[in-house]
């Protein structure tokens, strides 16, 4: 089944620095069907609204801006964007990334026989060579180690009927985790999630230690939140062996160790340290032992 109209929904908050690049990439898609682009503004103060409403690709992309400032977080903005959209299939990407030319075609093709679909990311083409070493991704489906597979919302598609059936994104996840939660609820409800290895997005990493720490700490908190909800369904927590190995690596390769003798890029240390601290904080907040 091919959609009559695809709605590409982009949540945005103070995204002026990068969203133009994403819109240009969407203008260059090889998808031969009809699609619209809905930007859900989550309360930007950087002139984003003026930029979007006067963008030269307004007609080409059927580009619209919707106000999503009444609530906080990407999940809220995406829910508002979906509500304002017209497509029978929804594709999500983020304002600060860059979709590859065949991204939308691949997402739609993979969803023909499934309820939702997750793509993949690459970090080499959009980040500096140093920053690209801080986090690694592979082309396999996400989330298959501790529980069910999941897609991430910088490259994700779902039929509107399936989105409505699971009531969209859960707003209890404010900073991270809402995409994993949606995918797991969808599968637990008997629906299917497909993998689209050709639906590739250039994923922009945080390029400062502070930004990396804040982002991965939020991921850690969210994983504990997810565990508090899905442990009774079979989600497994991090094994003691992995926790011990992580702690040992963080100790041995801490930022005080000279770079010339440390095999771990300094930014990757902040990735693992921030994530571990977040898991600890999330375990306390949600009263679970996740690590």
Short mmCIF file of C-alpha atoms in Angstrom, two decimals:
data_model
loop_
_atom_site.label_atom_id
_atom_site.label_comp_id
_atom_site.label_asym_id
_atom_site.label_seq_id
_atom_site.Cartn_x
_atom_site.Cartn_y
_atom_site.Cartn_z
CA UNK A 1 0.00 0.00 0.00
CA UNK A 2 1.35 3.40 -0.98
CA UNK A 3 0.24 6.54 0.86
CA UNK A 4 -1.90 9.15 -0.86
CA UNK A 5 0.01 11.90 0.95
CA UNK A 6 3.06 11.82 3.20
CA UNK A 7 3.36 14.42 5.95
CA UNK A 8 6.96 15.10 6.98
CA UNK A 9 6.82 16.45 10.52
CA UNK A 10 9.79 18.36 11.96
CA UNK A 11 9.78 19.53 15.59
CA UNK A 12 11.87 22.67 15.99
CA UNK A 13 13.14 24.83 18.81
CA UNK A 14 15.53 27.70 18.00
CA UNK A 15 16.63 25.75 14.93
CA UNK A 16 17.57 28.66 12.66
CA UNK A 17 21.20 27.59 12.39
CA UNK A 18 20.47 24.27 10.70
CA UNK A 19 16.87 23.89 9.53
CA UNK A 20 17.58 25.52 6.18
CA UNK A 21 19.97 22.69 5.36
CA UNK A 22 17.32 20.12 6.24
CA UNK A 23 14.68 21.86 4.12
CA UNK A 24 17.06 21.99 1.17
CA UNK A 25 17.67 18.27 1.56
CA UNK A 26 13.92 17.61 1.60
CA UNK A 27 13.57 19.68 -1.58
CA UNK A 28 16.01 17.29 -3.26
CA UNK A 29 14.22 14.03 -2.41
CA UNK A 30 13.74 11.50 -5.21
CA UNK A 31 10.34 10.46 -3.87
CA UNK A 32 7.79 10.51 -6.70
CA UNK A 33 4.67 10.82 -4.57
CA UNK A 34 2.98 13.78 -2.92
CA UNK A 35 4.28 15.06 0.38
CA UNK A 36 4.02 18.09 2.64
CA UNK A 37 6.36 19.41 5.33
CA UNK A 38 5.00 20.59 8.67
CA UNK A 39 7.37 22.39 11.05
CA UNK A 40 6.09 22.33 14.65
CA UNK A 41 7.62 25.30 16.46
CA UNK A 42 8.11 24.44 20.14
CA UNK A 43 8.44 28.06 21.29
CA UNK A 44 11.44 29.36 19.34
CA UNK A 45 12.76 32.86 19.99
CA UNK A 46 15.32 33.03 17.19
CA UNK A 47 13.09 34.21 14.33
CA UNK A 48 12.25 30.70 13.14
CA UNK A 49 8.63 31.53 12.38
CA UNK A 50 9.59 34.36 10.02
CA UNK A 51 12.21 32.18 8.36
CA UNK A 52 9.77 29.32 7.69
CA UNK A 53 6.87 31.46 6.50
CA UNK A 54 9.16 33.22 4.02
CA UNK A 55 11.16 30.21 2.91
CA UNK A 56 11.67 29.92 -0.88
CA UNK A 57 10.69 26.23 -0.86
CA UNK A 58 7.25 26.91 0.60
CA UNK A 59 5.41 25.86 -2.54
CA UNK A 60 7.77 23.03 -3.50
CA UNK A 61 7.50 21.42 -0.08
CA UNK A 62 3.93 22.48 0.74
CA UNK A 63 5.69 23.90 3.78
CA UNK A 64 3.69 25.02 6.81
CA UNK A 65 4.54 26.22 10.29
CA UNK A 66 2.35 25.30 13.25
CA UNK A 67 2.51 26.66 16.78
CA UNK A 68 3.57 23.96 19.25
CA UNK A 69 4.59 26.25 22.10
CA UNK A 70 1.89 25.32 24.60
CA UNK A 71 3.84 22.28 25.85
CA UNK A 72 7.45 21.30 26.26
CA UNK A 73 9.48 18.71 24.38
CA UNK A 74 9.87 17.01 21.04
CA UNK A 75 7.06 14.56 21.68
CA UNK A 76 4.58 17.36 22.27
CA UNK A 77 5.73 19.22 19.16
CA UNK A 78 5.47 16.08 17.03
CA UNK A 79 1.95 15.36 18.31
CA UNK A 80 0.90 18.91 17.39
CA UNK A 81 2.55 18.57 13.98
CA UNK A 82 0.75 15.31 13.28
CA UNK A 83 -2.59 16.78 14.37
CA UNK A 84 -2.12 19.67 11.95
CA UNK A 85 -0.97 17.49 9.05
CA UNK A 86 -3.06 15.94 6.29
CA UNK A 87 -1.14 12.81 5.27
CA UNK A 88 -2.17 9.22 5.79
CA UNK A 89 1.50 8.43 6.42
CA UNK A 90 3.77 10.44 8.74
CA UNK A 91 7.54 10.69 8.34
CA UNK A 92 9.62 12.27 11.10
CA UNK A 93 13.00 13.93 10.83
CA UNK A 94 14.79 16.57 12.91
CA UNK A 95 15.59 20.19 12.22
CA UNK A 96 19.35 19.94 12.76
CA UNK A 97 20.05 16.85 10.61
CA UNK A 98 20.18 16.27 6.85
CA UNK A 99 18.22 13.52 5.12
CA UNK A 100 19.87 11.68 2.24
CA UNK A 101 18.25 12.07 -1.22
CA UNK A 102 16.45 8.69 -1.13
CA UNK A 103 15.40 8.92 2.51
CA UNK A 104 11.67 9.45 1.97
CA UNK A 105 11.44 6.86 -0.81
CA UNK A 106 13.09 4.27 1.41
CA UNK A 107 10.88 5.06 4.42
CA UNK A 108 7.69 4.75 2.37
CA UNK A 109 8.84 1.61 0.55
CA UNK A 110 9.68 -0.19 3.81
CA UNK A 111 6.32 0.78 5.32
CA UNK A 112 4.22 -0.75 2.56
CA UNK A 113 3.76 -3.95 4.56
CA UNK A 114 4.27 -2.68 8.12
CA UNK A 115 2.72 -0.25 10.56
CA UNK A 116 5.88 1.75 11.20
CA UNK A 117 9.47 1.86 10.03
CA UNK A 118 12.80 3.05 11.40
CA UNK A 119 15.79 4.12 9.31
CA UNK A 120 19.47 4.56 10.10
CA UNK A 121 21.90 7.39 10.69
CA UNK A 122 25.45 8.19 9.65
CA UNK A 123 27.67 10.76 11.31
CA UNK A 124 30.64 11.08 8.95
CA UNK A 125 29.26 13.53 6.41
CA UNK A 126 27.84 16.20 8.72
CA UNK A 127 30.27 16.31 11.66
CA UNK A 128 33.96 17.06 11.97
CA UNK A 129 36.24 14.03 11.88
CA UNK A 130 36.94 14.44 15.60
CA UNK A 131 33.32 14.77 16.70
CA UNK A 132 32.32 11.81 14.53
CA UNK A 133 34.48 9.56 16.73
CA UNK A 134 32.55 10.45 19.87
CA UNK A 135 29.54 8.27 19.12
CA UNK A 136 29.22 5.27 16.82
CA UNK A 137 26.14 3.88 15.14
CA UNK A 138 25.62 0.87 12.94
CA UNK A 139 23.13 0.03 10.23
CA UNK A 140 21.20 -2.54 12.22
CA UNK A 141 17.82 -2.04 13.79
CA UNK A 142 17.99 -0.19 17.08
CA UNK A 143 17.08 -1.56 20.47
CA UNK A 144 17.35 -5.31 19.89
CA UNK A 145 19.62 -6.11 22.85
CA UNK A 146 17.60 -5.31 25.95
CA UNK A 147 14.05 -5.54 24.61
CA UNK A 148 12.11 -4.96 21.39
CA UNK A 149 13.48 -3.13 18.35
CA UNK A 150 12.80 0.56 17.97
CA UNK A 151 13.33 3.42 15.54
CA UNK A 152 14.51 6.92 16.37
CA UNK A 153 12.48 9.92 15.33
CA UNK A 154 15.18 11.58 13.24
CA UNK A 155 14.42 8.86 10.66
CA UNK A 156 11.07 7.26 11.35
CA UNK A 157 7.74 6.72 9.63
CA UNK A 158 4.34 5.52 10.78
CA UNK A 159 0.88 5.21 9.29
CA UNK A 160 -1.54 7.70 10.81
CA UNK A 161 -3.93 4.92 11.78
CA UNK A 162 -1.19 3.22 13.82
CA UNK A 163 -0.10 6.53 15.38
CA UNK A 164 -3.67 7.24 16.45
CA UNK A 165 -4.13 3.70 17.78
CA UNK A 166 -1.27 4.16 20.29
CA UNK A 167 -2.31 7.77 21.06
CA UNK A 168 0.88 9.29 19.68
CA UNK A 169 3.88 10.20 21.79
CA UNK A 170 3.67 9.91 25.56
CA UNK A 171 4.26 13.39 26.98
CA UNK A 172 5.77 12.04 30.18
CA UNK A 173 8.99 11.72 28.21
CA UNK A 174 10.16 15.31 27.87
CA UNK A 175 13.82 15.26 26.89
CA UNK A 176 14.31 11.78 25.42
CA UNK A 177 12.82 8.29 25.12
CA UNK A 178 9.44 9.10 23.59
CA UNK A 179 10.34 7.41 20.29
CA UNK A 180 11.41 4.16 21.98
CA UNK A 181 8.27 4.18 24.12
CA UNK A 182 6.04 4.64 21.07
CA UNK A 183 7.75 1.81 19.17
CA UNK A 184 7.47 -0.58 22.09
CA UNK A 185 3.82 0.25 22.75
CA UNK A 186 3.09 -0.22 19.07
CA UNK A 187 4.62 -3.70 19.01
CA UNK A 188 3.03 -4.73 22.30
CA UNK A 189 -0.30 -3.75 20.74
CA UNK A 190 0.31 -6.31 17.99
CA UNK A 191 1.54 -3.96 15.27
CA UNK A 192 4.73 -4.25 13.24
CA UNK A 193 7.93 -2.24 13.00
CA UNK A 194 10.08 -2.61 9.87
CA UNK A 195 13.68 -1.64 9.28
CA UNK A 196 14.76 0.57 6.36
CA UNK A 197 18.57 0.41 5.98
CA UNK A 198 18.37 2.73 2.97
CA UNK A 199 16.50 5.47 4.84
CA UNK A 200 19.66 7.29 5.85
CA UNK A 201 19.98 10.57 7.72
CA UNK A 202 23.15 12.53 8.39
CA UNK A 203 22.90 12.89 12.16
CA UNK A 204 24.41 15.98 13.75
CA UNK A 205 26.19 15.23 17.02
CA UNK A 206 26.64 17.67 19.87
CA UNK A 207 30.06 19.20 19.22
CA UNK A 208 30.94 20.31 22.75
CA UNK A 209 31.69 18.25 25.83
CA UNK A 210 28.94 20.01 27.79
CA UNK A 211 26.38 19.46 25.06
CA UNK A 212 27.38 15.81 24.72
CA UNK A 213 27.18 15.28 28.48
CA UNK A 214 23.73 16.90 28.72
CA UNK A 215 22.32 14.90 25.81
CA UNK A 216 23.62 11.50 26.89
CA UNK A 217 22.67 12.12 30.52
CA UNK A 218 19.11 12.74 29.29
CA UNK A 219 19.31 9.44 27.39
CA UNK A 220 20.37 7.69 30.58
CA UNK A 221 17.48 9.15 32.57
CA UNK A 222 15.06 8.13 29.83
CA UNK A 223 16.31 4.52 29.74
CA UNK A 224 15.57 4.20 33.44
CA UNK A 225 12.13 5.73 32.86
CA UNK A 226 11.51 3.22 30.09
CA UNK A 227 12.61 0.38 32.34
CA UNK A 228 10.15 1.46 35.02
CA UNK A 229 7.38 1.05 32.46
CA UNK A 230 8.47 -1.97 30.42
CA UNK A 231 10.32 -4.23 32.85
CA UNK A 232 7.13 -6.22 33.43
CA UNK A 233 6.94 -6.78 29.67
CA UNK A 234 10.46 -8.19 29.49
CA UNK A 235 12.87 -5.26 29.21
CA UNK A 236 16.22 -6.20 30.69
CA UNK A 237 18.47 -3.83 32.57
CA UNK A 238 22.16 -3.29 31.94
CA UNK A 239 24.19 -6.31 33.05
CA UNK A 240 26.66 -5.93 35.96
CA UNK A 241 29.47 -6.98 33.63
CA UNK A 242 28.76 -4.09 31.24
CA UNK A 243 28.43 -1.63 34.12
CA UNK A 244 31.75 -2.79 35.57
CA UNK A 245 33.49 -2.55 32.19
CA UNK A 246 32.11 0.95 31.66
CA UNK A 247 33.24 2.12 35.08
CA UNK A 248 36.71 0.67 34.54
CA UNK A 249 37.05 2.36 31.14
CA UNK A 250 35.87 5.69 32.55
CA UNK A 251 38.45 5.42 35.32
CA UNK A 252 41.36 4.36 33.12
CA UNK A 253 40.70 6.77 30.28
CA UNK A 254 39.41 9.80 32.16
CA UNK A 255 40.09 13.30 30.73
CA UNK A 256 43.17 13.72 32.94
CA UNK A 257 44.93 10.99 30.98
CA UNK A 258 46.99 12.58 28.15
CA UNK A 259 45.31 12.18 24.79
CA UNK A 260 48.41 10.68 23.23
CA UNK A 261 48.16 7.58 25.43
CA UNK A 262 44.37 7.26 25.78
CA UNK A 263 42.60 5.06 23.19
CA UNK A 264 39.25 6.68 24.02
CA UNK A 265 38.39 9.99 22.32
CA UNK A 266 37.67 12.54 25.01
CA UNK A 267 34.20 13.23 23.69
CA UNK A 268 33.36 9.52 23.92
CA UNK A 269 34.32 9.60 27.60
CA UNK A 270 31.65 12.27 28.13
CA UNK A 271 29.16 10.14 26.19
CA UNK A 272 29.61 7.14 28.48
CA UNK A 273 30.00 9.15 31.68
CA UNK A 274 26.92 11.27 30.99
CA UNK A 275 24.86 8.20 30.14
CA UNK A 276 25.91 6.37 33.29
CA UNK A 277 25.16 9.36 35.52
CA UNK A 278 21.78 9.70 33.82
CA UNK A 279 20.98 6.06 34.52
CA UNK A 280 21.81 6.62 38.18
CA UNK A 281 19.66 9.74 38.34
CA UNK A 282 16.83 8.00 36.50
CA UNK A 283 17.00 5.00 38.82
CA UNK A 284 16.51 7.30 41.79
CA UNK A 285 13.80 9.39 40.13
CA UNK A 286 11.74 6.42 38.91
CA UNK A 287 12.53 4.13 41.86
CA UNK A 288 14.06 1.32 39.85
CA UNK A 289 17.49 -0.25 39.74
CA UNK A 290 18.42 0.09 36.10
CA UNK A 291 22.20 -0.29 36.28
#
